[in-house]
PDB file of C-alpha atoms in Angstrom:
ATOM      1  CA  UNK N   1     -14.943 -33.789   1.857  1.00  0.00           C
ATOM      2  CA  UNK N   2     -11.426 -32.504   1.211  1.00  0.00           C
ATOM      3  CA  UNK N   3      -9.810 -29.981   3.495  1.00  0.00           C
ATOM      4  CA  UNK N   4      -7.381 -27.538   1.913  1.00  0.00           C
ATOM      5  CA  UNK N   5      -4.557 -25.795   3.737  1.00  0.00           C
ATOM      6  CA  UNK N   6      -4.062 -22.118   2.921  1.00  0.00           C
ATOM      7  CA  UNK N   7      -0.306 -22.284   3.264  1.00  0.00           C
ATOM      8  CA  UNK N   8      -0.211 -24.740   0.365  1.00  0.00           C
ATOM      9  CA  UNK N   9      -1.760 -22.229  -2.022  1.00  0.00           C
ATOM     10  CA  UNK N  10      -0.511 -19.357  -4.117  1.00  0.00           C
ATOM     11  CA  UNK N  11      -1.917 -16.160  -5.553  1.00  0.00           C
ATOM     12  CA  UNK N  12      -1.147 -13.751  -8.374  1.00  0.00           C
ATOM     13  CA  UNK N  13      -2.474 -10.252  -9.046  1.00  0.00           C
ATOM     14  CA  UNK N  14      -1.964  -8.644 -12.460  1.00  0.00           C
ATOM     15  CA  UNK N  15       0.473 -11.520 -13.205  1.00  0.00           C
ATOM     16  CA  UNK N  16       2.541 -10.649 -10.104  1.00  0.00           C
ATOM     17  CA  UNK N  17       3.073 -13.534  -7.688  1.00  0.00           C
ATOM     18  CA  UNK N  18       2.133 -12.973  -4.053  1.00  0.00           C
ATOM     19  CA  UNK N  19       4.382 -15.172  -1.948  1.00  0.00           C
ATOM     20  CA  UNK N  20       4.275 -16.477   1.613  1.00  0.00           C
ATOM     21  CA  UNK N  21       0.465 -16.525   1.865  1.00  0.00           C
ATOM     22  CA  UNK N  22      -0.628 -17.945   5.218  1.00  0.00           C
ATOM     23  CA  UNK N  23      -4.230 -16.771   5.551  1.00  0.00           C
ATOM     24  CA  UNK N  24      -6.716 -16.305   2.723  1.00  0.00           C
ATOM     25  CA  UNK N  25     -10.111 -14.782   3.304  1.00  0.00           C
ATOM     26  CA  UNK N  26     -12.950 -14.429   0.809  1.00  0.00           C
ATOM     27  CA  UNK N  27     -16.071 -12.539   1.843  1.00  0.00           C
ATOM     28  CA  UNK N  28     -19.230 -12.369  -0.241  1.00  0.00           C
ATOM     29  CA  UNK N  29     -22.203 -10.341   0.918  1.00  0.00           C
ATOM     30  CA  UNK N  30     -25.457  -9.288  -0.685  1.00  0.00           C
ATOM     31  CA  UNK N  31     -26.856  -5.883   0.085  1.00  0.00           C
ATOM     32  CA  UNK N  32     -30.476  -5.415   1.059  1.00  0.00           C
ATOM     33  CA  UNK N  33     -32.700  -2.812  -0.593  1.00  0.00           C
ATOM     34  CA  UNK N  34     -35.413  -1.569   1.737  1.00  0.00           C
ATOM     35  CA  UNK N  35     -38.789  -1.728  -0.068  1.00  0.00           C
ATOM     36  CA  UNK N  36     -40.995  -0.986   2.950  1.00  0.00           C
ATOM     37  CA  UNK N  37     -43.945   1.277   2.161  1.00  0.00           C
ATOM     38  CA  UNK N  38     -46.434   3.079   4.360  1.00  0.00           C
ATOM     39  CA  UNK N  39     -48.936   0.589   5.747  1.00  0.00           C
ATOM     40  CA  UNK N  40     -46.572  -2.424   5.839  1.00  0.00           C
ATOM     41  CA  UNK N  41     -46.568  -4.163   9.209  1.00  0.00           C
ATOM     42  CA  UNK N  42     -43.074  -5.589   8.726  1.00  0.00           C
ATOM     43  CA  UNK N  43     -39.975  -4.238   7.088  1.00  0.00           C
ATOM     44  CA  UNK N  44     -39.753  -5.393   3.478  1.00  0.00           C
ATOM     45  CA  UNK N  45     -36.628  -5.962   1.448  1.00  0.00           C
ATOM     46  CA  UNK N  46     -35.272  -7.097  -1.880  1.00  0.00           C
ATOM     47  CA  UNK N  47     -31.936  -8.599  -2.805  1.00  0.00           C
ATOM     48  CA  UNK N  48     -29.349  -5.995  -3.683  1.00  0.00           C
ATOM     49  CA  UNK N  49     -25.873  -5.917  -5.119  1.00  0.00           C
ATOM     50  CA  UNK N  50     -23.362  -8.657  -4.317  1.00  0.00           C
ATOM     51  CA  UNK N  51     -20.003  -7.495  -2.965  1.00  0.00           C
ATOM     52  CA  UNK N  52     -16.879  -9.652  -3.051  1.00  0.00           C
ATOM     53  CA  UNK N  53     -13.756  -8.952  -1.011  1.00  0.00           C
ATOM     54  CA  UNK N  54     -10.557 -10.960  -0.704  1.00  0.00           C
ATOM     55  CA  UNK N  55      -7.684 -10.629   1.779  1.00  0.00           C
ATOM     56  CA  UNK N  56      -4.326 -12.377   1.577  1.00  0.00           C
ATOM     57  CA  UNK N  57      -1.925 -12.261   4.487  1.00  0.00           C
ATOM     58  CA  UNK N  58       1.362 -13.827   5.381  1.00  0.00           C
ATOM     59  CA  UNK N  59       4.900 -13.163   6.485  1.00  0.00           C
ATOM     60  CA  UNK N  60       6.672 -10.235   4.882  1.00  0.00           C
ATOM     61  CA  UNK N  61       9.532 -11.214   2.609  1.00  0.00           C
ATOM     62  CA  UNK N  62      10.284  -8.141   0.535  1.00  0.00           C
ATOM     63  CA  UNK N  63      13.136  -9.858  -1.296  1.00  0.00           C
ATOM     64  CA  UNK N  64      11.260 -12.866  -2.698  1.00  0.00           C
ATOM     65  CA  UNK N  65       7.645 -12.813  -1.473  1.00  0.00           C
ATOM     66  CA  UNK N  66       6.025  -9.454  -2.061  1.00  0.00           C
ATOM     67  CA  UNK N  67       8.650  -7.132  -3.582  1.00  0.00           C
ATOM     68  CA  UNK N  68       7.098  -7.055  -7.060  1.00  0.00           C
ATOM     69  CA  UNK N  69       3.592  -6.456  -5.712  1.00  0.00           C
ATOM     70  CA  UNK N  70       4.651  -3.673  -3.308  1.00  0.00           C
ATOM     71  CA  UNK N  71       6.708  -2.010  -6.053  1.00  0.00           C
ATOM     72  CA  UNK N  72       3.716  -2.293  -8.420  1.00  0.00           C
ATOM     73  CA  UNK N  73       1.361  -0.704  -5.857  1.00  0.00           C
ATOM     74  CA  UNK N  74       3.851   2.033  -4.909  1.00  0.00           C
ATOM     75  CA  UNK N  75       4.691   3.048  -8.500  1.00  0.00           C
ATOM     76  CA  UNK N  76       4.995   6.775  -9.216  1.00  0.00           C
ATOM     77  CA  UNK N  77       1.965   6.457 -11.494  1.00  0.00           C
ATOM     78  CA  UNK N  78      -0.092   3.687  -9.917  1.00  0.00           C
ATOM     79  CA  UNK N  79      -2.075   1.354 -12.176  1.00  0.00           C
ATOM     80  CA  UNK N  80      -5.685   1.799 -11.082  1.00  0.00           C
ATOM     81  CA  UNK N  81      -7.267  -0.552 -13.609  1.00  0.00           C
ATOM     82  CA  UNK N  82      -8.908  -3.746 -12.430  1.00  0.00           C
ATOM     83  CA  UNK N  83      -6.482  -6.648 -12.689  1.00  0.00           C
ATOM     84  CA  UNK N  84      -6.838 -10.405 -12.795  1.00  0.00           C
ATOM     85  CA  UNK N  85      -6.584 -12.162  -9.428  1.00  0.00           C
ATOM     86  CA  UNK N  86      -5.853 -15.902  -9.365  1.00  0.00           C
ATOM     87  CA  UNK N  87      -5.860 -18.084  -6.260  1.00  0.00           C
ATOM     88  CA  UNK N  88      -4.599 -21.658  -6.601  1.00  0.00           C
ATOM     89  CA  UNK N  89      -4.674 -24.333  -3.922  1.00  0.00           C
ATOM     90  CA  UNK N  90      -2.105 -27.142  -3.860  1.00  0.00           C
ATOM     91  CA  UNK N  91      -4.511 -29.616  -5.445  1.00  0.00           C
ATOM     92  CA  UNK N  92      -4.615 -27.433  -8.555  1.00  0.00           C
ATOM     93  CA  UNK N  93      -8.099 -25.986  -8.069  1.00  0.00           C
ATOM     94  CA  UNK N  94      -8.135 -22.319  -9.064  1.00  0.00           C
ATOM     95  CA  UNK N  95     -10.387 -19.348  -8.497  1.00  0.00           C
ATOM     96  CA  UNK N  96      -9.879 -16.694 -11.191  1.00  0.00           C
ATOM     97  CA  UNK N  97     -11.388 -13.216 -11.223  1.00  0.00           C
ATOM     98  CA  UNK N  98     -10.562 -11.976 -14.738  1.00  0.00           C
ATOM     99  CA  UNK N  99      -9.995  -8.214 -15.066  1.00  0.00           C
ATOM    100  CA  UNK N 100     -12.141  -7.583 -12.028  1.00  0.00           C
ATOM    101  CA  UNK N 101      -9.938  -7.199  -8.942  1.00  0.00           C
ATOM    102  CA  UNK N 102      -8.940  -3.829  -7.547  1.00  0.00           C
ATOM    103  CA  UNK N 103      -6.333  -3.619  -4.818  1.00  0.00           C
ATOM    104  CA  UNK N 104      -7.873  -1.462  -2.101  1.00  0.00           C
ATOM    105  CA  UNK N 105      -4.884  -1.399   0.226  1.00  0.00           C
ATOM    106  CA  UNK N 106      -2.143  -3.254   1.991  1.00  0.00           C
ATOM    107  CA  UNK N 107      -0.655  -3.298   5.466  1.00  0.00           C
ATOM    108  CA  UNK N 108       2.773  -4.151   6.825  1.00  0.00           C
ATOM    109  CA  UNK N 109       2.680  -4.787  10.576  1.00  0.00           C
ATOM    110  CA  UNK N 110       5.656  -5.122  12.860  1.00  0.00           C
ATOM    111  CA  UNK N 111       4.674  -6.747  16.148  1.00  0.00           C
ATOM    112  CA  UNK N 112       6.704  -6.203  19.279  1.00  0.00           C
ATOM    113  CA  UNK N 113       9.380  -8.612  20.322  1.00  0.00           C
ATOM    114  CA  UNK N 114      11.047 -11.168  18.118  1.00  0.00           C
ATOM    115  CA  UNK N 115       7.958 -11.926  16.026  1.00  0.00           C
ATOM    116  CA  UNK N 116       7.963 -11.870  12.211  1.00  0.00           C
ATOM    117  CA  UNK N 117       6.618  -8.885  10.289  1.00  0.00           C
ATOM    118  CA  UNK N 118       3.293  -9.597   8.556  1.00  0.00           C
ATOM    119  CA  UNK N 119       1.875  -8.431   5.236  1.00  0.00           C
ATOM    120  CA  UNK N 120      -1.801  -8.161   4.233  1.00  0.00           C
ATOM    121  CA  UNK N 121      -3.345  -7.060   0.960  1.00  0.00           C
ATOM    122  CA  UNK N 122      -7.060  -6.393   0.317  1.00  0.00           C
ATOM    123  CA  UNK N 123      -9.001  -6.612  -2.931  1.00  0.00           C
ATOM    124  CA  UNK N 124     -12.466  -5.526  -4.031  1.00  0.00           C
ATOM    125  CA  UNK N 125     -13.721  -7.900  -6.720  1.00  0.00           C
ATOM    126  CA  UNK N 126     -16.105  -6.709  -9.456  1.00  0.00           C
ATOM    127  CA  UNK N 127     -16.713 -10.030 -11.233  1.00  0.00           C
ATOM    128  CA  UNK N 128     -17.725 -13.559 -10.298  1.00  0.00           C
ATOM    129  CA  UNK N 129     -15.046 -16.197  -9.945  1.00  0.00           C
ATOM    130  CA  UNK N 130     -14.347 -18.881 -12.490  1.00  0.00           C
ATOM    131  CA  UNK N 131     -13.542 -22.047 -10.525  1.00  0.00           C
ATOM    132  CA  UNK N 132     -11.643 -24.824 -12.299  1.00  0.00           C
ATOM    133  CA  UNK N 133      -9.698 -27.982 -11.563  1.00  0.00           C
ATOM    134  CA  UNK N 134      -6.266 -28.129 -13.193  1.00  0.00           C
TER     135      UNK N 134
END
């Protein structure tokens, strides 16, 4: 089994590089449709829709790390189409969500004291990933 370190990876959204990634989180959940009917002794269910979410976070570096992405998200006329999200680990393995990622928000957090400012960006993903070795 190979262990991969998040800080060795990179990500791009709509061809815009997202630098200084420290923590990467991918969440996949399947909804449950309640199919219980009168007379059932136990709650019944069926598999529902799969939801994918991704979060990238790291240290804020507006000059080289996230400037292009923040400018893209803060444009006067924001691009609301689903973009392509690519995550690559140092070994060359990639996860690609083609034309299926929507940025749902980002946060810039300034902790107290002499700690670095952090940056997080969230995505809702509408398509399954294509996983490939480079």
